[in-house]
Amino acid sequence: MESSIFMKKKKFTKLRSLNRKRNYMMKNIRYYSRLLIEKILWDKKSKSAIDFSAVKSILILRNEGKIGDVIVDSGVIKVLSQHGYDVDIVVTPDNCSIMQHDKNIRSIYIADKVSLNDFMKNRNHNVSSDIINQLNKNGYDLIIDPSIINTPIHRPKILNEISAKNVVGFNKNKWINHYGKSISFDYEKNHIKESYKLLLSEFGITDSPADYEINNPDETGYDVDSYISSLPQKNINVVINMFAASSERSLSLSQAKELDNRLNSLHDNITVIILDYKNELSEKSFTHAHVYNSLSLQHSIALISKSDLIISPDTSIVHISAAFRKNLIAIYKNDIHNNKLWSPGYENAVQLFTSTSKIYEDDNIINEIISSAEKKLKTYNK
């Protein structure tokens, strides 16, 4: 009887594995079929090598709207600007505020908002015809396509419409002629910053670290200073960000409340601040913590820059913390594509992985966070 049950389970497991492989194969077939159609419609007739020594003007295509990605871009933009290149960027309303105060960017072009699914799968892009015409007039020497894992379906079309002379990308299919240079990058084994080291080496730049740089307006800094001064005056400010891009990657309210209580039991001189940019939380929900209703992304950045320890499951907050080299405890789902690629990537950060697919279902993650926080807080006197 037990043997029969075991065999049935084994057969079911095998069938499930085969079904996953079949679905993955069909997904790839559909993706490459669509990309091939776009190539036929919009690709260059032939591929041409890129002379990086002749490049003066550069456009970076960041029209997917992800905040963390443009923070990562800030490092390479800074280095390119320091070496005399004119750098423009296409962003969306969701991530343009990160770039608005960046002195290293010549011009910013704002595309329409787009979901990540539409950005990757839609053959029509989100850049208006007016902006396309302006990009065309600008006549860039080089376009940088920073997409790494897959080529967005709309890329051949937008590259055709802006009359791209030269395009450099990562892990691009050899049969797409627009890409005069495709840089091979192992995203499962390397941090995202390594991709830009490879890119900069194409320009002959090997001695300039592409560290993130966020330029924030002074006014938001003053606002946050005023907020912090209104709190009980203690030596250590700990910011907890509960939210991530999806609910399954977010901390629950009960987890945040437990963190508040246990952090305050670790240290006498601590102020816990809950970063609530969604305006969903009440300060009454917490025993000790203060809820900060951020007015803008810039205010969130200023708060992080002025805090001593950040706890977050969101990679945007992780990259903001990285820009200021803040003490950080980052919580990640255990995903081979993201573990290294989008990790914090600096010494002051601790990266924790959940044992469940949903962070709020992990019964032990709070213990791990507190253990890491205890080590971080040892440097402060009680």
CSV table of C-alpha atoms in Angstrom, one decimal:
chain,number,residue,atom,x,y,z
A,1,MET,CA,0.0,0.0,0.0
A,2,GLU,CA,2.7,2.5,1.0
A,3,SER,CA,4.8,1.5,-2.0
A,4,SER,CA,1.8,2.1,-4.3
A,5,ILE,CA,1.2,5.6,-2.8
A,6,PHE,CA,5.0,6.4,-3.2
A,7,MET,CA,4.9,5.4,-6.9
A,8,LYS,CA,1.8,7.5,-7.5
A,9,LYS,CA,3.5,10.5,-5.9
A,10,LYS,CA,6.7,9.9,-7.9
A,11,LYS,CA,4.7,9.7,-11.1
A,12,PHE,CA,2.8,12.9,-10.2
A,13,THR,CA,6.0,14.8,-9.5
A,14,LYS,CA,7.5,13.7,-12.8
A,15,LEU,CA,4.4,14.7,-14.7
A,16,ARG,CA,4.4,18.1,-13.0
A,17,SER,CA,8.1,18.6,-13.9
A,18,LEU,CA,7.4,17.7,-17.5
A,19,ASN,CA,4.5,20.0,-17.6
A,20,ARG,CA,6.6,22.9,-16.4
A,21,LYS,CA,9.3,22.2,-19.0
A,22,ARG,CA,6.6,22.1,-21.7
A,23,ASN,CA,5.1,25.4,-20.6
A,24,TYR,CA,8.5,27.0,-20.5
A,25,MET,CA,9.3,25.7,-24.0
A,26,MET,CA,6.0,27.0,-25.3
A,27,LYS,CA,6.5,30.4,-23.7
A,28,ASN,CA,9.9,30.7,-25.4
A,29,ILE,CA,8.5,29.6,-28.7
A,30,ARG,CA,5.8,32.3,-28.5
A,31,TYR,CA,8.3,35.0,-27.4
A,32,TYR,CA,10.9,34.3,-30.1
A,33,SER,CA,8.2,34.0,-32.8
A,34,ARG,CA,6.9,37.5,-31.9
A,35,LEU,CA,10.5,38.9,-31.7
A,36,LEU,CA,11.3,37.4,-35.1
A,37,ILE,CA,8.2,39.1,-36.6
A,38,GLU,CA,9.4,42.5,-35.2
A,39,LYS,CA,12.9,41.9,-36.5
A,40,ILE,CA,11.5,41.3,-40.0
A,41,LEU,CA,9.4,44.5,-39.8
A,42,TRP,CA,11.9,46.8,-38.2
A,43,ASP,CA,15.4,45.5,-38.1
A,44,LYS,CA,18.4,47.0,-40.0
A,45,LYS,CA,19.4,45.1,-43.2
A,46,SER,CA,22.9,44.4,-41.8
A,47,LYS,CA,24.9,44.6,-38.6
A,48,SER,CA,27.7,47.1,-38.3
A,49,ALA,CA,30.5,47.2,-35.8
A,50,ILE,CA,30.6,50.1,-33.3
A,51,ASP,CA,33.5,52.5,-33.1
A,52,PHE,CA,33.3,53.5,-29.5
A,53,SER,CA,36.2,56.0,-30.0
A,54,ALA,CA,33.9,58.1,-32.2
A,55,VAL,CA,31.0,58.2,-29.8
A,56,LYS,CA,30.1,61.6,-28.3
A,57,SER,CA,26.4,61.6,-27.7
A,58,ILE,CA,24.5,58.7,-25.9
A,59,LEU,CA,20.9,57.8,-25.2
A,60,ILE,CA,19.9,55.3,-22.5
A,61,LEU,CA,16.5,53.6,-23.0
A,62,ARG,CA,14.9,53.3,-19.6
A,63,ASN,CA,11.2,53.5,-20.6
A,64,GLU,CA,10.1,50.6,-18.3
A,65,GLY,CA,9.5,52.8,-15.3
A,66,LYS,CA,11.4,50.9,-12.6
A,67,ILE,CA,13.0,53.1,-9.9
A,68,GLY,CA,15.8,50.8,-8.9
A,69,ASP,CA,17.0,50.4,-12.5
A,70,VAL,CA,17.6,54.2,-13.0
A,71,ILE,CA,19.4,54.4,-9.6
A,72,VAL,CA,21.8,51.7,-10.9
A,73,ASP,CA,22.1,53.7,-14.2
A,74,SER,CA,23.2,56.8,-12.2
A,75,GLY,CA,26.6,55.3,-11.6
A,76,VAL,CA,27.4,54.7,-15.3
A,77,ILE,CA,25.9,58.1,-16.3
A,78,LYS,CA,28.2,59.8,-13.8
A,79,VAL,CA,31.3,58.1,-15.2
A,80,LEU,CA,30.4,58.7,-18.8
A,81,SER,CA,29.6,62.4,-18.1
A,82,GLN,CA,33.0,62.8,-16.2
A,83,HIS,CA,34.7,61.5,-19.3
A,84,GLY,CA,33.1,64.1,-21.6
A,85,TYR,CA,30.1,62.2,-23.1
A,86,ASP,CA,26.7,63.9,-23.5
A,87,VAL,CA,24.2,61.5,-21.9
A,88,ASP,CA,20.4,61.7,-22.4
A,89,ILE,CA,17.8,59.2,-21.0
A,90,VAL,CA,14.3,58.1,-21.7
A,91,VAL,CA,12.3,57.4,-18.5
A,92,THR,CA,8.6,57.4,-17.4
A,93,PRO,CA,6.6,59.4,-14.8
A,94,ASP,CA,7.4,56.6,-12.3
A,95,ASN,CA,11.1,56.9,-12.3
A,96,CYS,CA,11.8,60.4,-13.8
A,97,SER,CA,12.1,62.1,-10.4
A,98,ILE,CA,15.3,60.1,-9.6
A,99,MET,CA,16.9,61.7,-12.6
A,100,GLN,CA,15.5,65.2,-12.5
A,101,HIS,CA,18.2,66.6,-10.2
A,102,ASP,CA,21.1,64.6,-11.7
A,103,LYS,CA,23.7,67.1,-13.0
A,104,ASN,CA,25.3,64.4,-15.1
A,105,ILE,CA,22.4,64.1,-17.5
A,106,ARG,CA,22.0,66.5,-20.4
A,107,SER,CA,18.3,65.9,-21.3
A,108,ILE,CA,15.5,63.8,-19.9
A,109,TYR,CA,12.6,62.5,-22.0
A,110,ILE,CA,9.5,61.2,-20.3
A,111,ALA,CA,7.6,58.4,-21.9
A,112,ASP,CA,4.1,57.3,-20.9
A,113,LYS,CA,3.5,55.0,-17.9
A,114,VAL,CA,3.6,51.3,-18.7
A,115,SER,CA,3.2,48.1,-16.8
A,116,LEU,CA,6.2,45.8,-16.8
A,117,ASN,CA,4.2,43.1,-18.7
A,118,ASP,CA,3.3,45.5,-21.5
A,119,PHE,CA,6.8,46.9,-21.6
A,120,MET,CA,8.2,43.4,-22.2
A,121,LYS,CA,5.4,41.9,-24.4
A,122,ASN,CA,3.7,44.8,-26.3
A,123,ARG,CA,5.0,45.4,-29.9
A,124,ASN,CA,4.0,49.1,-29.4
A,125,HIS,CA,6.2,51.1,-27.2
A,126,ASN,CA,5.3,53.9,-24.7
A,127,VAL,CA,7.3,56.8,-26.2
A,128,SER,CA,5.2,59.5,-27.9
A,129,SER,CA,5.7,60.5,-31.5
A,130,ASP,CA,6.8,64.0,-30.5
A,131,ILE,CA,9.6,62.5,-28.4
A,132,ILE,CA,10.5,60.0,-31.1
A,133,ASN,CA,10.9,62.9,-33.5
A,134,GLN,CA,13.1,64.8,-31.1
A,135,LEU,CA,15.3,61.7,-30.5
A,136,ASN,CA,15.6,61.3,-34.2
A,137,LYS,CA,16.7,64.9,-34.7
A,138,ASN,CA,19.3,64.5,-31.9
A,139,GLY,CA,21.1,61.9,-34.0
A,140,TYR,CA,22.8,60.0,-31.2
A,141,ASP,CA,26.1,58.3,-31.8
A,142,LEU,CA,25.1,55.4,-29.5
A,143,ILE,CA,22.0,54.0,-27.9
A,144,ILE,CA,22.4,51.9,-24.7
A,145,ASP,CA,19.7,49.2,-24.2
A,146,PRO,CA,20.2,48.1,-20.6
A,147,SER,CA,17.7,45.2,-20.7
A,148,ILE,CA,19.6,42.1,-19.7
A,149,ILE,CA,17.5,38.9,-19.4
A,150,ASN,CA,15.2,39.3,-22.5
A,151,THR,CA,14.8,41.8,-25.3
A,152,PRO,CA,11.5,43.7,-25.0
A,153,ILE,CA,9.3,43.0,-28.1
A,154,HIS,CA,9.1,46.6,-29.0
A,155,ARG,CA,12.8,47.3,-29.2
A,156,PRO,CA,13.3,46.7,-33.0
A,157,LYS,CA,10.5,49.1,-33.7
A,158,ILE,CA,11.7,52.0,-31.4
A,159,LEU,CA,15.3,51.6,-32.6
A,160,ASN,CA,14.1,51.8,-36.2
A,161,GLU,CA,11.9,54.9,-35.4
A,162,ILE,CA,14.7,56.9,-33.8
A,163,SER,CA,17.1,55.9,-36.6
A,164,ALA,CA,19.6,54.4,-34.2
A,165,LYS,CA,23.1,54.4,-35.8
A,166,ASN,CA,24.7,52.2,-33.2
A,167,VAL,CA,23.1,50.2,-30.4
A,168,VAL,CA,24.9,48.3,-27.6
A,169,GLY,CA,23.0,45.8,-25.4
A,170,PHE,CA,23.5,42.8,-23.1
A,171,ASN,CA,22.9,39.1,-24.1
A,172,LYS,CA,21.2,40.1,-27.3
A,173,ASN,CA,20.4,37.6,-30.1
A,174,LYS,CA,23.0,37.7,-32.8
A,175,TRP,CA,20.3,37.8,-35.5
A,176,ILE,CA,19.0,41.2,-34.4
A,177,ASN,CA,21.1,43.6,-36.5
A,178,HIS,CA,20.3,46.7,-34.6
A,179,TYR,CA,22.7,45.6,-31.9
A,180,GLY,CA,26.2,46.3,-33.2
A,181,LYS,CA,27.6,45.1,-29.9
A,182,SER,CA,26.1,42.6,-27.5
A,183,ILE,CA,27.9,42.2,-24.2
A,184,SER,CA,27.8,38.7,-22.7
A,185,PHE,CA,26.7,39.0,-19.1
A,186,ASP,CA,26.0,36.2,-16.6
A,187,TYR,CA,23.1,37.6,-14.6
A,188,GLU,CA,22.8,34.6,-12.3
A,189,LYS,CA,26.4,34.9,-11.0
A,190,ASN,CA,27.1,38.7,-11.1
A,191,HIS,CA,25.8,41.9,-9.6
A,192,ILE,CA,24.2,44.4,-12.0
A,193,LYS,CA,27.1,46.8,-11.5
A,194,GLU,CA,29.4,44.3,-13.2
A,195,SER,CA,27.4,44.7,-16.4
A,196,TYR,CA,28.3,48.4,-16.5
A,197,LYS,CA,31.9,47.7,-15.8
A,198,LEU,CA,31.9,45.6,-19.0
A,199,LEU,CA,30.1,48.4,-20.8
A,200,LEU,CA,32.6,51.1,-19.6
A,201,SER,CA,35.5,48.9,-20.7
A,202,GLU,CA,34.2,49.2,-24.3
A,203,PHE,CA,34.9,52.9,-24.0
A,204,GLY,CA,38.3,52.2,-22.6
A,205,ILE,CA,37.2,53.2,-19.1
A,206,THR,CA,38.5,50.8,-16.5
A,207,ASP,CA,39.5,52.9,-13.5
A,208,SER,CA,36.3,54.6,-12.6
A,209,PRO,CA,33.9,52.9,-10.2
A,210,ALA,CA,30.2,53.2,-11.3
A,211,ASP,CA,28.9,53.8,-7.8
A,212,TYR,CA,25.3,55.1,-7.6
A,213,GLU,CA,24.7,58.8,-7.2
A,214,ILE,CA,21.4,60.3,-6.2
A,215,ASN,CA,21.1,64.1,-6.2
A,216,ASN,CA,18.2,65.2,-4.1
A,217,PRO,CA,16.8,68.8,-3.7
A,218,ASP,CA,17.7,70.7,-0.5
A,219,GLU,CA,14.1,71.5,0.2
A,220,THR,CA,13.1,67.9,0.8
A,221,GLY,CA,16.1,67.5,3.1
A,222,TYR,CA,14.9,70.4,5.2
A,223,ASP,CA,11.4,68.9,5.4
A,224,VAL,CA,12.8,65.6,6.6
A,225,ASP,CA,15.1,67.3,9.1
A,226,SER,CA,12.1,69.1,10.5
A,227,TYR,CA,10.2,65.8,10.8
A,228,ILE,CA,13.1,64.0,12.5
A,229,SER,CA,13.5,66.9,15.0
A,230,SER,CA,9.8,66.5,15.9
A,231,LEU,CA,10.4,62.9,17.1
A,232,PRO,CA,11.8,61.9,20.5
A,233,GLN,CA,15.5,62.8,20.4
A,234,LYS,CA,17.3,59.5,20.4
A,235,ASN,CA,20.6,58.4,18.8
A,236,ILE,CA,19.5,55.7,16.4
A,237,ASN,CA,16.9,56.1,13.6
A,238,VAL,CA,15.7,52.8,12.1
A,239,VAL,CA,13.5,52.9,9.0
A,240,ILE,CA,11.3,50.0,8.2
A,241,ASN,CA,9.8,49.8,4.7
A,242,MET,CA,7.1,47.2,4.6
A,243,PHE,CA,6.1,47.5,1.0
A,244,ALA,CA,7.5,45.9,-2.2
A,245,ALA,CA,6.3,45.9,-5.8
A,246,SER,CA,4.0,42.9,-5.1
A,247,SER,CA,2.1,41.9,-2.0
A,248,GLU,CA,3.9,38.5,-1.8
A,249,ARG,CA,7.2,40.3,-1.4
A,250,SER,CA,6.0,42.7,1.2
A,251,LEU,CA,6.1,42.4,5.0
A,252,SER,CA,2.8,42.1,6.8
A,253,LEU,CA,1.5,44.6,9.4
A,254,SER,CA,1.9,41.9,12.1
A,255,GLN,CA,5.5,41.4,11.0
A,256,ALA,CA,6.2,45.2,11.1
A,257,LYS,CA,4.6,45.4,14.6
A,258,GLU,CA,6.7,42.6,15.9
A,259,LEU,CA,9.8,44.3,14.4
A,260,ASP,CA,8.9,47.5,16.2
A,261,ASN,CA,8.5,45.8,19.6
A,262,ARG,CA,11.6,43.6,19.3
A,263,LEU,CA,13.9,46.4,17.9
A,264,ASN,CA,12.9,48.6,20.9
A,265,SER,CA,13.8,45.8,23.3
A,266,LEU,CA,17.3,45.6,21.7
A,267,HIS,CA,18.3,49.1,22.4
A,268,ASP,CA,17.2,51.9,24.7
A,269,ASN,CA,18.1,54.7,22.4
A,270,ILE,CA,16.2,53.8,19.2
A,271,THR,CA,13.5,55.4,17.1
A,272,VAL,CA,11.7,53.2,14.7
A,273,ILE,CA,10.2,55.0,11.7
A,274,ILE,CA,7.7,53.1,9.4
A,275,LEU,CA,8.1,54.5,5.8
A,276,ASP,CA,4.5,54.7,4.5
A,277,TYR,CA,4.6,56.1,1.0
A,278,LYS,CA,1.2,54.4,0.3
A,279,ASN,CA,-0.5,56.3,3.1
A,280,GLU,CA,-2.1,53.1,4.3
A,281,LEU,CA,-0.9,52.8,7.9
A,282,SER,CA,-1.9,54.3,11.2
A,283,GLU,CA,0.5,55.2,14.0
A,284,LYS,CA,-2.0,53.7,16.4
A,285,SER,CA,-1.2,50.3,15.0
A,286,PHE,CA,2.3,50.4,16.6
A,287,THR,CA,3.5,50.4,20.2
A,288,HIS,CA,6.6,52.5,19.6
A,289,ALA,CA,7.1,53.3,15.9
A,290,HIS,CA,6.3,56.6,14.2
A,291,VAL,CA,4.7,56.4,10.7
A,292,TYR,CA,6.2,58.7,8.1
A,293,ASN,CA,3.7,59.5,5.3
A,294,SER,CA,6.2,60.4,2.6
A,295,LEU,CA,5.1,63.3,0.3
A,296,SER,CA,7.3,62.2,-2.6
A,297,LEU,CA,10.0,59.8,-3.6
A,298,GLN,CA,12.5,62.6,-2.8
A,299,HIS,CA,11.3,62.7,0.8
A,300,SER,CA,11.7,58.9,1.1
A,301,ILE,CA,15.2,59.3,-0.3
A,302,ALA,CA,16.0,62.1,2.2
A,303,LEU,CA,14.7,60.0,5.1
A,304,ILE,CA,16.8,57.1,4.1
A,305,SER,CA,19.9,59.2,3.7
A,306,LYS,CA,19.5,60.6,7.3
A,307,SER,CA,18.8,57.2,9.0
A,308,ASP,CA,21.1,54.7,10.7
A,309,LEU,CA,19.6,51.4,9.7
A,310,ILE,CA,17.2,50.5,6.9
A,311,ILE,CA,15.0,47.3,6.8
A,312,SER,CA,13.3,46.6,3.4
A,313,PRO,CA,12.0,43.9,1.1
A,314,ASP,CA,11.9,46.4,-1.9
A,315,THR,CA,14.9,46.6,-4.3
A,316,SER,CA,14.3,50.3,-5.0
A,317,ILE,CA,14.8,51.1,-1.3
A,318,VAL,CA,17.8,48.7,-1.3
A,319,HIS,CA,19.4,50.7,-4.2
A,320,ILE,CA,18.6,54.0,-2.5
A,321,SER,CA,20.3,52.7,0.6
A,322,ALA,CA,23.3,51.6,-1.5
A,323,ALA,CA,23.7,55.0,-2.9
A,324,PHE,CA,24.3,56.4,0.6
A,325,ARG,CA,26.1,53.2,1.9
A,326,LYS,CA,23.6,52.9,4.7
A,327,ASN,CA,23.4,50.0,7.1
A,328,LEU,CA,20.8,47.8,5.5
A,329,ILE,CA,18.9,44.6,6.1
A,330,ALA,CA,17.4,43.5,2.7
A,331,ILE,CA,14.8,40.8,2.5
A,332,TYR,CA,14.6,38.8,-0.7
A,333,LYS,CA,12.6,35.8,-2.0
A,334,ASN,CA,15.0,33.0,-3.0
A,335,ASP,CA,15.1,33.6,-6.7
A,336,ILE,CA,18.1,32.6,-8.8
A,337,HIS,CA,17.6,35.5,-11.3
A,338,ASN,CA,17.6,38.2,-8.6
A,339,ASN,CA,19.7,36.9,-5.7
A,340,LYS,CA,23.0,38.1,-7.1
A,341,LEU,CA,21.9,40.5,-9.9
A,342,TRP,CA,19.8,42.8,-7.8
A,343,SER,CA,21.5,42.2,-4.4
A,344,PRO,CA,22.6,45.3,-2.3
A,345,GLY,CA,26.2,44.8,-3.5
A,346,TYR,CA,28.0,46.7,-0.7
A,347,GLU,CA,29.6,45.9,2.6
A,348,ASN,CA,27.2,47.6,5.0
A,349,ALA,CA,24.3,45.5,3.7
A,350,VAL,CA,22.9,42.1,4.9
A,351,GLN,CA,20.9,40.1,2.4
A,352,LEU,CA,18.3,37.7,3.9
A,353,PHE,CA,16.3,35.1,1.9
A,354,THR,CA,12.9,33.8,2.8
A,355,SER,CA,12.1,30.1,3.0
A,356,THR,CA,8.6,30.7,1.5
A,357,SER,CA,7.3,32.2,-1.7
A,358,LYS,CA,5.5,34.9,0.3
A,359,ILE,CA,7.5,36.9,2.7
A,360,TYR,CA,4.6,37.4,5.1
A,361,GLU,CA,4.3,33.6,5.4
A,362,ASP,CA,7.8,33.1,6.6
A,363,ASP,CA,7.6,32.4,10.4
A,364,ASN,CA,11.4,32.8,10.9
A,365,ILE,CA,12.3,35.9,8.9
A,366,ILE,CA,11.6,38.3,11.8
A,367,ASN,CA,14.1,36.3,13.9
A,368,GLU,CA,16.7,36.6,11.2
A,369,ILE,CA,16.1,40.3,10.8
A,370,ILE,CA,16.4,40.9,14.6
A,371,SER,CA,19.6,38.8,14.7
A,372,SER,CA,21.1,40.9,11.9
A,373,ALA,CA,19.9,44.2,13.5
A,374,GLU,CA,21.4,43.2,16.8
A,375,LYS,CA,24.8,42.9,15.2
A,376,LYS,CA,24.4,46.2,13.4
A,377,LEU,CA,23.3,48.0,16.6
A,378,LYS,CA,26.3,46.8,18.6
A,379,THR,CA,28.3,49.6,17.2
A,380,TYR,CA,26.1,52.1,19.0
A,381,ASN,CA,26.3,52.6,22.8
A,382,LYS,CA,23.1,52.0,24.8
